mmCIF file with all atom_site columns, C-alpha atoms in Angstrom:
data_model
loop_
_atom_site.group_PDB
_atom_site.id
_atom_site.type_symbol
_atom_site.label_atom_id
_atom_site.label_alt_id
_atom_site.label_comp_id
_atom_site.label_asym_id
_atom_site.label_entity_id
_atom_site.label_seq_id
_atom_site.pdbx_PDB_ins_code
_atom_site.Cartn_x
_atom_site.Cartn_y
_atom_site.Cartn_z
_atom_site.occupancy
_atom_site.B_iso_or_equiv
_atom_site.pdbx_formal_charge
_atom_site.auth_seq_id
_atom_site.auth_comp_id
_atom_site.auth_asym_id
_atom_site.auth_atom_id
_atom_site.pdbx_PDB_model_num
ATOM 1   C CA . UNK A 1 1   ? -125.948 138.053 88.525 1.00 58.00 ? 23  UNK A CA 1
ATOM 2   C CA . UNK A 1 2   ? -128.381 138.427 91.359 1.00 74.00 ? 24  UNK A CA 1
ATOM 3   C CA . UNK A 1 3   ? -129.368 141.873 90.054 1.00 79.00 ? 25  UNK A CA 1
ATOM 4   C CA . UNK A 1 4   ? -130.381 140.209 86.831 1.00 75.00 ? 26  UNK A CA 1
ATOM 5   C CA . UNK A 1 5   ? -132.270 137.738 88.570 1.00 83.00 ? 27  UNK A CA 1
ATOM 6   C CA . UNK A 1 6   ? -134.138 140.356 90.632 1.00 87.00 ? 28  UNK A CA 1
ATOM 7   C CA . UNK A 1 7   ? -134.847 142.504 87.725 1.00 86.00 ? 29  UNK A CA 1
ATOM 8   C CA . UNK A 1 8   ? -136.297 139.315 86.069 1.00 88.00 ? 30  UNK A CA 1
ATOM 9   C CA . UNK A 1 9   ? -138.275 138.249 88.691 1.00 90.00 ? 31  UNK A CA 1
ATOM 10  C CA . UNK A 1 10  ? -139.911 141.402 89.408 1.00 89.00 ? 32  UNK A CA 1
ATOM 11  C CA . UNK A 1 11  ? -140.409 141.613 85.752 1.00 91.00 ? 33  UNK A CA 1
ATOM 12  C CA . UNK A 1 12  ? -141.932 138.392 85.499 1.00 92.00 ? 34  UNK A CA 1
ATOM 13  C CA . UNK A 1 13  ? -144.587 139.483 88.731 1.00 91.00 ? 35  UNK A CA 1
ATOM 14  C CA . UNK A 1 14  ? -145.611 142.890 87.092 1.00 91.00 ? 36  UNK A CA 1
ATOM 15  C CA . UNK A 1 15  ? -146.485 141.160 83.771 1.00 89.00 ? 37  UNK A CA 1
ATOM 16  C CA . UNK A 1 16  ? -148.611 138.792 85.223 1.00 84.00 ? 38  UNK A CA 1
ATOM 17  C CA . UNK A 1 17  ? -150.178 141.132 87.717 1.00 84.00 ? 39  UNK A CA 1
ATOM 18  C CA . UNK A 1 18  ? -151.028 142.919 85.040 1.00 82.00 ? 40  UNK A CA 1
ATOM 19  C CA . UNK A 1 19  ? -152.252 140.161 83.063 1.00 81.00 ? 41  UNK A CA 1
ATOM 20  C CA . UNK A 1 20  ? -155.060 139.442 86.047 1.00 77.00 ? 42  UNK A CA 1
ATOM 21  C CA . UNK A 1 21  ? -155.851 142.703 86.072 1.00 76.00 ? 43  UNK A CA 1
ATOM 22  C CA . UNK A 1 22  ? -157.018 143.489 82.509 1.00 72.00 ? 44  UNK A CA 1
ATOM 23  C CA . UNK A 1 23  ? -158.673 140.025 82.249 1.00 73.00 ? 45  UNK A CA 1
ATOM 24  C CA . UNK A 1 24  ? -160.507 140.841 85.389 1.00 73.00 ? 46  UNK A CA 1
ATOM 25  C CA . UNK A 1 25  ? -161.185 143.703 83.880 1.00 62.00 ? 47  UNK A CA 1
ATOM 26  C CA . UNK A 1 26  ? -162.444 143.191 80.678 1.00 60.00 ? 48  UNK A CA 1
ATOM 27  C CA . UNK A 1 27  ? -164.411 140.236 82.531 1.00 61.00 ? 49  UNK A CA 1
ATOM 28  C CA . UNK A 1 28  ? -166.459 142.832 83.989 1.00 58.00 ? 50  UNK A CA 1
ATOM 29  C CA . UNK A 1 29  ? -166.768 144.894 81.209 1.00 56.00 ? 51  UNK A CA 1
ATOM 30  C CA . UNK A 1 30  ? -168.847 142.545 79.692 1.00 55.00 ? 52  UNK A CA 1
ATOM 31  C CA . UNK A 1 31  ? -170.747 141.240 82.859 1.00 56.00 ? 53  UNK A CA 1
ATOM 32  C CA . UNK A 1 32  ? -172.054 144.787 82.666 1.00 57.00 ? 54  UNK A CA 1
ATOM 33  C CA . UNK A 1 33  ? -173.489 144.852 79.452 1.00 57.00 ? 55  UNK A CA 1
ATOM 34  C CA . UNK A 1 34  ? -175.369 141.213 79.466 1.00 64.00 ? 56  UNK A CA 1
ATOM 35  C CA . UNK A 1 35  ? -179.404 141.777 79.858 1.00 66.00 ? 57  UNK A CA 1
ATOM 36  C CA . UNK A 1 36  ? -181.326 140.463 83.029 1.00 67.00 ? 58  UNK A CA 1
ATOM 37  C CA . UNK A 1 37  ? -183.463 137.222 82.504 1.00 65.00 ? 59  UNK A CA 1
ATOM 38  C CA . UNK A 1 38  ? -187.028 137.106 84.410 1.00 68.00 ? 60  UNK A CA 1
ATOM 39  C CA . UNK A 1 39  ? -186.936 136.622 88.255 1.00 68.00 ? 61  UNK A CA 1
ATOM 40  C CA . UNK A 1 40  ? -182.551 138.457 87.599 1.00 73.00 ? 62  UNK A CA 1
ATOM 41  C CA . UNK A 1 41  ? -182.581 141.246 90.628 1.00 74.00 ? 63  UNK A CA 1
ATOM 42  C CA . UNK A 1 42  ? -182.405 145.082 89.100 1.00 76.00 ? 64  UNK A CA 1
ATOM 43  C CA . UNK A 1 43  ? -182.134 147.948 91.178 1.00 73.00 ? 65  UNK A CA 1
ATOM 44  C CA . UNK A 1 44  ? -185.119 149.951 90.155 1.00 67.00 ? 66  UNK A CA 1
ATOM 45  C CA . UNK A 1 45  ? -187.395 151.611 87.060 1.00 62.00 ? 67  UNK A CA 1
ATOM 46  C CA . UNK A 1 46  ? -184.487 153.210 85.396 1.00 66.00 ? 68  UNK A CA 1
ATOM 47  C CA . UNK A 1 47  ? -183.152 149.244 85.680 1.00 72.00 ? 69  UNK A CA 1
ATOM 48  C CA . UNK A 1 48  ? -185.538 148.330 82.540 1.00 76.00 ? 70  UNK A CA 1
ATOM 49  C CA . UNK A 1 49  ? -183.343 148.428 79.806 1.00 76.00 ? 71  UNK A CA 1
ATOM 50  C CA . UNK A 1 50  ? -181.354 146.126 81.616 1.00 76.00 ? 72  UNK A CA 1
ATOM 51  C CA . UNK A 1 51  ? -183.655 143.325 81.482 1.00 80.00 ? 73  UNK A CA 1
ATOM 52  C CA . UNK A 1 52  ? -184.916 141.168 78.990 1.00 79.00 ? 74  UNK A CA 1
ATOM 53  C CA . UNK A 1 53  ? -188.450 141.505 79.689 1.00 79.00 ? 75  UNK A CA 1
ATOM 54  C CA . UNK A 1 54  ? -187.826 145.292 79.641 1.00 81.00 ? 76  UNK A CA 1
ATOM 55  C CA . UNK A 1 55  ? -189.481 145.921 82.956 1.00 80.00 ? 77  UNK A CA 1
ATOM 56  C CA . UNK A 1 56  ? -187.840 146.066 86.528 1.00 78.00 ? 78  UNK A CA 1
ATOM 57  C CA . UNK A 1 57  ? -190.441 145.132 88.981 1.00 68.00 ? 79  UNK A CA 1
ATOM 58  C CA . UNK A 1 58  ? -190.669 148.433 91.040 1.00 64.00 ? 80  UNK A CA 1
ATOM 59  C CA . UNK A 1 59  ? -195.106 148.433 92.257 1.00 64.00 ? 81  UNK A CA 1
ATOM 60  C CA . UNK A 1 60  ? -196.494 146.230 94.731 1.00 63.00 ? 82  UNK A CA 1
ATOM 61  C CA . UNK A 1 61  ? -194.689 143.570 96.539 1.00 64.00 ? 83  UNK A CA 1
ATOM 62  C CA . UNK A 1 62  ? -191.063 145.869 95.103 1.00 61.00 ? 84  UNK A CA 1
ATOM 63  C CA . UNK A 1 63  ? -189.258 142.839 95.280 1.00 71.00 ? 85  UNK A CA 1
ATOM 64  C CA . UNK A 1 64  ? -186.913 144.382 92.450 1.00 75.00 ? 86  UNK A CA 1
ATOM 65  C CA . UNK A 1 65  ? -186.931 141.232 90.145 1.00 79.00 ? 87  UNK A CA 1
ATOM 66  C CA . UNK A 1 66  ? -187.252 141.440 86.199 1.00 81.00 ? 88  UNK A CA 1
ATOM 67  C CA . UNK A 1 67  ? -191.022 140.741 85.786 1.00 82.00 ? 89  UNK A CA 1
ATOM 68  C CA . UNK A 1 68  ? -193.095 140.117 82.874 1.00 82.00 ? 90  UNK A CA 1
ATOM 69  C CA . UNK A 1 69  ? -195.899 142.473 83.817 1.00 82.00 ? 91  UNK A CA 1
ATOM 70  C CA . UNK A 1 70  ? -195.968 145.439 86.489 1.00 83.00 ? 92  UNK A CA 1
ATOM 71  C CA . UNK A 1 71  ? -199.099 148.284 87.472 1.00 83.00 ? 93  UNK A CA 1
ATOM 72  C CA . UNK A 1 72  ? -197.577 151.912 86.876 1.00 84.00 ? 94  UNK A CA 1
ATOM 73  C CA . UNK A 1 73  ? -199.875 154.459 87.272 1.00 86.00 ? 95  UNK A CA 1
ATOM 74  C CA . UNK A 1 74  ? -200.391 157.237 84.828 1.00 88.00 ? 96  UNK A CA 1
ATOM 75  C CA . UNK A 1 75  ? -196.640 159.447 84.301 1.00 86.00 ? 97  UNK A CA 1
ATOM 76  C CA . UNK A 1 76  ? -194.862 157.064 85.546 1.00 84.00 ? 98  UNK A CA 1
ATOM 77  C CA . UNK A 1 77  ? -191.637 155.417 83.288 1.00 81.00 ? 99  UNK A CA 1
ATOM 78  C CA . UNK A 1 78  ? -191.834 152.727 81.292 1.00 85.00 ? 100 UNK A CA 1
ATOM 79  C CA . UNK A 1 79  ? -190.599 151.347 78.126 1.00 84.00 ? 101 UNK A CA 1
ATOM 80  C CA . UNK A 1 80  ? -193.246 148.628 77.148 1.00 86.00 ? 102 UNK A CA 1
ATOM 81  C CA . UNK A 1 81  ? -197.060 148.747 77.360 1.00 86.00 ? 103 UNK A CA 1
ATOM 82  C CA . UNK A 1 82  ? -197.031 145.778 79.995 1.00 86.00 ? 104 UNK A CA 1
ATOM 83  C CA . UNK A 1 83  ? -195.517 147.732 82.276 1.00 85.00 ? 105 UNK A CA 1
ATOM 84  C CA . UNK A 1 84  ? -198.307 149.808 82.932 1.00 87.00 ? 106 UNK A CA 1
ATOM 85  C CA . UNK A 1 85  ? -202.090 149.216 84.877 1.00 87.00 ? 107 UNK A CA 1
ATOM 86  C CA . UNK A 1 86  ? -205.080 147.788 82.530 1.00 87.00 ? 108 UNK A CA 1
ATOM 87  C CA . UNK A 1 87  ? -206.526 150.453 80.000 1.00 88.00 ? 109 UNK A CA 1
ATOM 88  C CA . UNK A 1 88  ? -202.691 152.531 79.864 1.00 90.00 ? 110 UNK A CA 1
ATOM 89  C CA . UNK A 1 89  ? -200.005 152.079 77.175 1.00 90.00 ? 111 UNK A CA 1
ATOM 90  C CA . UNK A 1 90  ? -196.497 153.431 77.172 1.00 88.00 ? 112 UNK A CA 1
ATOM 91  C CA . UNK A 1 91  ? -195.721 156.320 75.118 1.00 86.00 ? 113 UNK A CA 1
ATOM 92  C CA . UNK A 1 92  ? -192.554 156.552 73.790 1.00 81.00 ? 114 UNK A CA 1
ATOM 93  C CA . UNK A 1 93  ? -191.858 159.889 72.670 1.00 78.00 ? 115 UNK A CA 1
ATOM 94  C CA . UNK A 1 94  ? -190.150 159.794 69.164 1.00 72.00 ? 116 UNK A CA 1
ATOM 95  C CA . UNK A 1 95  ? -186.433 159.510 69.142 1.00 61.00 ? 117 UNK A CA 1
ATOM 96  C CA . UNK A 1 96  ? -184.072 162.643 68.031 1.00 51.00 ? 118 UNK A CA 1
ATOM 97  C CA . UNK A 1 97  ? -181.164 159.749 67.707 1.00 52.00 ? 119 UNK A CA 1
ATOM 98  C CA . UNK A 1 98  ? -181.142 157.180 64.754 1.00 52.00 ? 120 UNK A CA 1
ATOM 99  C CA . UNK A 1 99  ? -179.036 154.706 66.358 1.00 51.00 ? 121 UNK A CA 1
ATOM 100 C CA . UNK A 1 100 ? -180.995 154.230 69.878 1.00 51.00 ? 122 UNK A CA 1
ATOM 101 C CA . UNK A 1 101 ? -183.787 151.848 69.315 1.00 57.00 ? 123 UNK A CA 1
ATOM 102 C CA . UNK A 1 102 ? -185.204 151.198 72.932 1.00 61.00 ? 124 UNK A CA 1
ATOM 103 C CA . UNK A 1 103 ? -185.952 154.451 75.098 1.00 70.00 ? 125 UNK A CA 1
ATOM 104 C CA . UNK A 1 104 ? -187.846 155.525 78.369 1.00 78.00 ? 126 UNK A CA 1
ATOM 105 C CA . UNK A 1 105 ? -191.511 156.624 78.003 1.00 84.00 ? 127 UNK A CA 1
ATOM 106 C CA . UNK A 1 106 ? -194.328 157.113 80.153 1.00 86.00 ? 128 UNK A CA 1
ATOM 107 C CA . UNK A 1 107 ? -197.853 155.098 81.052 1.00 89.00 ? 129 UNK A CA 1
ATOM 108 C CA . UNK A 1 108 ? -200.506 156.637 79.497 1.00 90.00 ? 130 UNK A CA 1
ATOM 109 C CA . UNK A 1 109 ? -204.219 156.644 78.774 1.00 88.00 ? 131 UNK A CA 1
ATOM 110 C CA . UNK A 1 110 ? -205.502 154.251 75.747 1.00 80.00 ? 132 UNK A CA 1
ATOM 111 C CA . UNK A 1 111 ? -205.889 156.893 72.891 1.00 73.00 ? 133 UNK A CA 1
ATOM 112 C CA . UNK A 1 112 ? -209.701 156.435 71.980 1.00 70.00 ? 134 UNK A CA 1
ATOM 113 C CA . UNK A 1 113 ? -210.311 156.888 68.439 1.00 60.00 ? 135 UNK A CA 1
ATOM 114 C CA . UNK A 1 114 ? -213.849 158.129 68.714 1.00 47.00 ? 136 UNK A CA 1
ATOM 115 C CA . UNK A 1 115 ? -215.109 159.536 65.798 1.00 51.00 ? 137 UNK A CA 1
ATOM 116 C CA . UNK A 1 116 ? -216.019 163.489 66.581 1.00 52.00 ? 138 UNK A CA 1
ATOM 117 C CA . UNK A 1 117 ? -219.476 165.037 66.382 1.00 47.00 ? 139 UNK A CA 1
#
């Protein structure tokens, strides 16, 4: 009868070991994929996506902060046009895959649409 009990026991333990474990688990899983509200600390520029605003504060003070606004200089990534200094945008080459909406571009100069001579 002690056997049984044993067996049980340990039984019992490894179930709810287990049971911690994936909840932790899936816990985190989802931590992980939850966007990064203004002022939320990010890592660096290829931290972007991760944030709401879409910009990981990376020029200047780099206090590495999602920020509404940042100063990238020309070549430098990006995935909005705020990211970038006055008189750039960010170019977003066009997407080869259908099913990603948001990708990494670059700060570049404001096209100018002057007519030719």
């Amino acid at each position: 009868m002690p056997q049984l009990q044993t067996k049980m026991f340990f039984s019992i333990m490894l179930f709810v070991m287990l049971f911690f474990v994936l909840t932790n688990a899936v816990r985190n899983d989802l931590k992980k994929r939850q966007l990064l509200d203004q002022g939320q600390p990010c890592k660096n520029e290829y931290d972007d996506l991760h944030c709401t605003t879409l910009i990981c504060h990376i020029k200047g003070e780099d206090i590495h902060k999602c920020q509404l606004t940042d100063e990238r200089d020309v070549g430098i990534t990006c995935v909005v046009s705020e990211a970038c200094k006055t008189g750039l945008v960010c170019f977003v080459p066009a997407s080869s895959s259908p099913t990603s909406t948001v990708s990494n571009g670059t700060c570049q100069p404001t096209p100018t649409n002057a007519p030719k001579q």
